[in-house]
């Protein structure tokens, strides 16, 4: 069976002589050497995904801030930062990671609804480029923190454009009923207020309407609403230097057909031009679309457990490694690393964790035996960065491949690593 002909594999992943390879590396060889579960990322895939955004924005003032919560491993950050990205952070921890990866502080923007005073102080001290503020209350706290530090915090206000991104409710963020951003009708008053705060310096406006968006329409709608707001804010006397359209572009998990980044941006830039905002600096915060399809998780089949109602394939990766199926019922393709010619059966692919929610794929047609390796595809985003130690399972190792070159960017976590911060009772 030729799996690749049924549905094309993500770029830079292919079968060679019956073995799955990423760029020029055999995943079987990598798994034998580094163990499983194992995350492997293609540098070329990430750079190509970034290139699509860069091409469309070439010649225009812009900054692509990779939303590092998608995958915040230092080697991934370095790859994207060296290729020209700034970073979008959502916590003080991500700020330290961003700095450790060598990004220039002024190329960092700080998103998130719950920044603490402590996080604000640190971000001000290192000189980040912008705080994306999400509420009036946060604006006032930031103003006071900045005044105490005798400085002005660069701010953008995240507005909620109230458009339906037509995605999973947990990852839709631009509708009225969710916790993100400032309501459309309060935006101008909030900007007027911000402009009068001695600890603030208004630099932009931002929005982020959701994640895994596969249509262009919601972006165009959001842009129209944002541009209406920019007009209103500037009429009220507050200039807006940059417009930040957030992230959210989807990837192909299971035959999804999101627009290519350059096509989406061509349409968005046309609208900017038409509406007379062609000169504005553009910021973007893509996460998933830069790294999602660049990664796979290689896992070993531990046991076959055929049953009356269901056949279970028990593998050594679990919900702690790859939480998206358990968390969002998300679909990840699962393919054999070395396909067998035997007759396939239908399996639920599950992990060893003591939860019924610990599954990676349901009703998958696979010909497998114990000891075989499987690759869970599209595992570059929101997998490792969401991994936990549930069941005291150490987090997986991570490799970055570039042609035939392999770099260990994270070692496998040991039990000793996990016990390090705990103390026994006296
Ligand atoms: C998560 C997030 C992003 C990135 O979203 P993707 O769907 O991964 O592109 C960008 N901006 C903000 C504010 C976010 O919360």
PDB file of N, CA and C in Angstrom, residues 140-174:
ATOM      1  N   UNK A 140      -4.047  49.909  33.005  1.00  0.00           N
ATOM      2  CA  UNK A 140      -3.763  50.772  34.154  1.00  0.00           C
ATOM      3  C   UNK A 140      -2.627  50.217  35.017  1.00  0.00           C
ATOM      4  N   UNK A 141      -2.583  48.898  35.157  1.00  0.00           N
ATOM      5  CA  UNK A 141      -1.481  48.306  35.927  1.00  0.00           C
ATOM      6  C   UNK A 141      -0.161  48.544  35.189  1.00  0.00           C
ATOM      7  N   UNK A 142      -0.161  48.343  33.881  1.00  0.00           N
ATOM      8  CA  UNK A 142       1.066  48.551  33.105  1.00  0.00           C
ATOM      9  C   UNK A 142       1.515  50.015  33.206  1.00  0.00           C
ATOM     10  N   UNK A 143       0.556  50.923  33.157  1.00  0.00           N
ATOM     11  CA  UNK A 143       0.869  52.348  33.295  1.00  0.00           C
ATOM     12  C   UNK A 143       1.580  52.602  34.623  1.00  0.00           C
ATOM     13  N   UNK A 144       1.062  52.037  35.700  1.00  0.00           N
ATOM     14  CA  UNK A 144       1.680  52.314  37.008  1.00  0.00           C
ATOM     15  C   UNK A 144       3.045  51.625  37.125  1.00  0.00           C
ATOM     16  N   UNK A 145       3.163  50.411  36.602  1.00  0.00           N
ATOM     17  CA  UNK A 145       4.457  49.718  36.658  1.00  0.00           C
ATOM     18  C   UNK A 145       5.508  50.510  35.864  1.00  0.00           C
ATOM     19  N   UNK A 146       5.119  51.019  34.712  1.00  0.00           N
ATOM     20  CA  UNK A 146       6.065  51.773  33.879  1.00  0.00           C
ATOM     21  C   UNK A 146       6.448  53.089  34.558  1.00  0.00           C
ATOM     22  N   UNK A 147       5.477  53.752  35.168  1.00  0.00           N
ATOM     23  CA  UNK A 147       5.800  55.017  35.866  1.00  0.00           C
ATOM     24  C   UNK A 147       6.761  54.773  37.023  1.00  0.00           C
ATOM     25  N   UNK A 148       6.525  53.683  37.764  1.00  0.00           N
ATOM     26  CA  UNK A 148       7.452  53.350  38.853  1.00  0.00           C
ATOM     27  C   UNK A 148       8.864  53.140  38.327  1.00  0.00           C
ATOM     28  N   UNK A 149       8.955  52.585  37.130  1.00  0.00           N
ATOM     29  CA  UNK A 149      10.269  52.319  36.533  1.00  0.00           C
ATOM     30  C   UNK A 149      10.769  53.545  35.763  1.00  0.00           C
ATOM     31  N   UNK A 150       9.982  54.625  35.820  1.00  0.00           N
ATOM     32  CA  UNK A 150      10.362  55.862  35.169  1.00  0.00           C
ATOM     33  C   UNK A 150      10.544  55.693  33.666  1.00  0.00           C
ATOM     34  N   UNK A 151       9.607  54.983  33.066  1.00  0.00           N
ATOM     35  CA  UNK A 151       9.700  54.765  31.625  1.00  0.00           C
ATOM     36  C   UNK A 151       8.283  54.774  31.044  1.00  0.00           C
ATOM     37  N   UNK A 152       8.195  54.622  29.736  1.00  0.00           N
ATOM     38  CA  UNK A 152       6.890  54.508  29.074  1.00  0.00           C
ATOM     39  C   UNK A 152       6.841  53.156  28.385  1.00  0.00           C
ATOM     40  N   UNK A 153       5.791  52.417  28.645  1.00  0.00           N
ATOM     41  CA  UNK A 153       5.648  51.095  28.024  1.00  0.00           C
ATOM     42  C   UNK A 153       5.027  51.246  26.639  1.00  0.00           C
ATOM     43  N   UNK A 154       5.671  50.653  25.607  1.00  0.00           N
ATOM     44  CA  UNK A 154       5.051  50.663  24.274  1.00  0.00           C
ATOM     45  C   UNK A 154       3.837  49.733  24.283  1.00  0.00           C
ATOM     46  N   UNK A 155       2.668  50.253  23.892  1.00  0.00           N
ATOM     47  CA  UNK A 155       1.468  49.413  23.947  1.00  0.00           C
ATOM     48  C   UNK A 155       0.689  49.382  22.640  1.00  0.00           C
ATOM     49  N   UNK A 156       0.067  48.229  22.479  1.00  0.00           N
ATOM     50  CA  UNK A 156      -0.926  48.006  21.445  1.00  0.00           C
ATOM     51  C   UNK A 156      -2.121  47.447  22.189  1.00  0.00           C
ATOM     52  N   UNK A 157      -3.317  47.718  21.705  1.00  0.00           N
ATOM     53  CA  UNK A 157      -4.486  47.171  22.391  1.00  0.00           C
ATOM     54  C   UNK A 157      -5.084  46.075  21.527  1.00  0.00           C
ATOM     55  N   UNK A 158      -5.288  44.928  22.167  1.00  0.00           N
ATOM     56  CA  UNK A 158      -5.881  43.818  21.414  1.00  0.00           C
ATOM     57  C   UNK A 158      -7.376  44.019  21.348  1.00  0.00           C
ATOM     58  N   UNK A 159      -7.877  44.134  20.129  1.00  0.00           N
ATOM     59  CA  UNK A 159      -9.305  44.346  19.970  1.00  0.00           C
ATOM     60  C   UNK A 159      -9.947  43.041  19.538  1.00  0.00           C
ATOM     61  N   UNK A 160     -11.165  42.892  19.959  1.00  0.00           N
ATOM     62  CA  UNK A 160     -11.924  41.711  19.602  1.00  0.00           C
ATOM     63  C   UNK A 160     -12.834  42.092  18.440  1.00  0.00           C
ATOM     64  N   UNK A 161     -12.476  41.677  17.220  1.00  0.00           N
ATOM     65  CA  UNK A 161     -13.247  42.146  16.066  1.00  0.00           C
ATOM     66  C   UNK A 161     -14.614  41.477  15.943  1.00  0.00           C
ATOM     67  N   UNK A 162     -14.909  40.518  16.828  1.00  0.00           N
ATOM     68  CA  UNK A 162     -16.189  39.809  16.793  1.00  0.00           C
ATOM     69  C   UNK A 162     -16.470  39.186  15.426  1.00  0.00           C
ATOM     70  N   UNK A 163     -15.494  38.433  14.933  1.00  0.00           N
ATOM     71  CA  UNK A 163     -15.729  37.651  13.709  1.00  0.00           C
ATOM     72  C   UNK A 163     -15.557  36.170  14.062  1.00  0.00           C
ATOM     73  N   UNK A 164     -16.313  35.347  13.353  1.00  0.00           N
ATOM     74  CA  UNK A 164     -16.267  33.911  13.599  1.00  0.00           C
ATOM     75  C   UNK A 164     -15.174  33.301  12.725  1.00  0.00           C
ATOM     76  N   UNK A 165     -14.138  32.792  13.383  1.00  0.00           N
ATOM     77  CA  UNK A 165     -13.021  32.220  12.627  1.00  0.00           C
ATOM     78  C   UNK A 165     -13.357  30.830  12.095  1.00  0.00           C
ATOM     79  N   UNK A 166     -14.536  30.312  12.432  1.00  0.00           N
ATOM     80  CA  UNK A 166     -15.002  29.007  11.946  1.00  0.00           C
ATOM     81  C   UNK A 166     -14.004  27.899  12.249  1.00  0.00           C
ATOM     82  N   UNK A 167     -13.628  27.818  13.511  1.00  0.00           N
ATOM     83  CA  UNK A 167     -12.693  26.787  13.923  1.00  0.00           C
ATOM     84  C   UNK A 167     -13.218  26.182  15.216  1.00  0.00           C
ATOM     85  N   UNK A 168     -12.460  25.307  15.846  1.00  0.00           N
ATOM     86  CA  UNK A 168     -12.871  24.652  17.097  1.00  0.00           C
ATOM     87  C   UNK A 168     -13.139  25.698  18.183  1.00  0.00           C
ATOM     88  N   UNK A 169     -14.242  25.564  18.947  1.00  0.00           N
ATOM     89  CA  UNK A 169     -14.561  26.585  19.951  1.00  0.00           C
ATOM     90  C   UNK A 169     -13.417  26.878  20.938  1.00  0.00           C
ATOM     91  N   UNK A 170     -12.590  25.884  21.255  1.00  0.00           N
ATOM     92  CA  UNK A 170     -11.499  26.133  22.202  1.00  0.00           C
ATOM     93  C   UNK A 170     -10.395  26.991  21.593  1.00  0.00           C
ATOM     94  N   UNK A 171     -10.317  27.041  20.267  1.00  0.00           N
ATOM     95  CA  UNK A 171      -9.238  27.811  19.656  1.00  0.00           C
ATOM     96  C   UNK A 171      -9.767  28.974  18.841  1.00  0.00           C
ATOM     97  N   UNK A 172     -11.048  29.328  19.069  1.00  0.00           N
ATOM     98  CA  UNK A 172     -11.621  30.519  18.455  1.00  0.00           C
ATOM     99  C   UNK A 172     -11.541  31.633  19.492  1.00  0.00           C
ATOM    100  N   UNK A 173     -10.978  32.756  19.111  1.00  0.00           N
ATOM    101  CA  UNK A 173     -10.720  33.782  20.129  1.00  0.00           C
ATOM    102  C   UNK A 173     -11.276  35.147  19.763  1.00  0.00           C
ATOM    103  N   UNK A 174     -11.873  35.272  18.584  1.00  0.00           N
ATOM    104  CA  UNK A 174     -12.272  36.610  18.128  1.00  0.00           C
ATOM    105  C   UNK A 174     -13.767  36.865  18.230  1.00  0.00           C
TER     106      UNK A 174
END
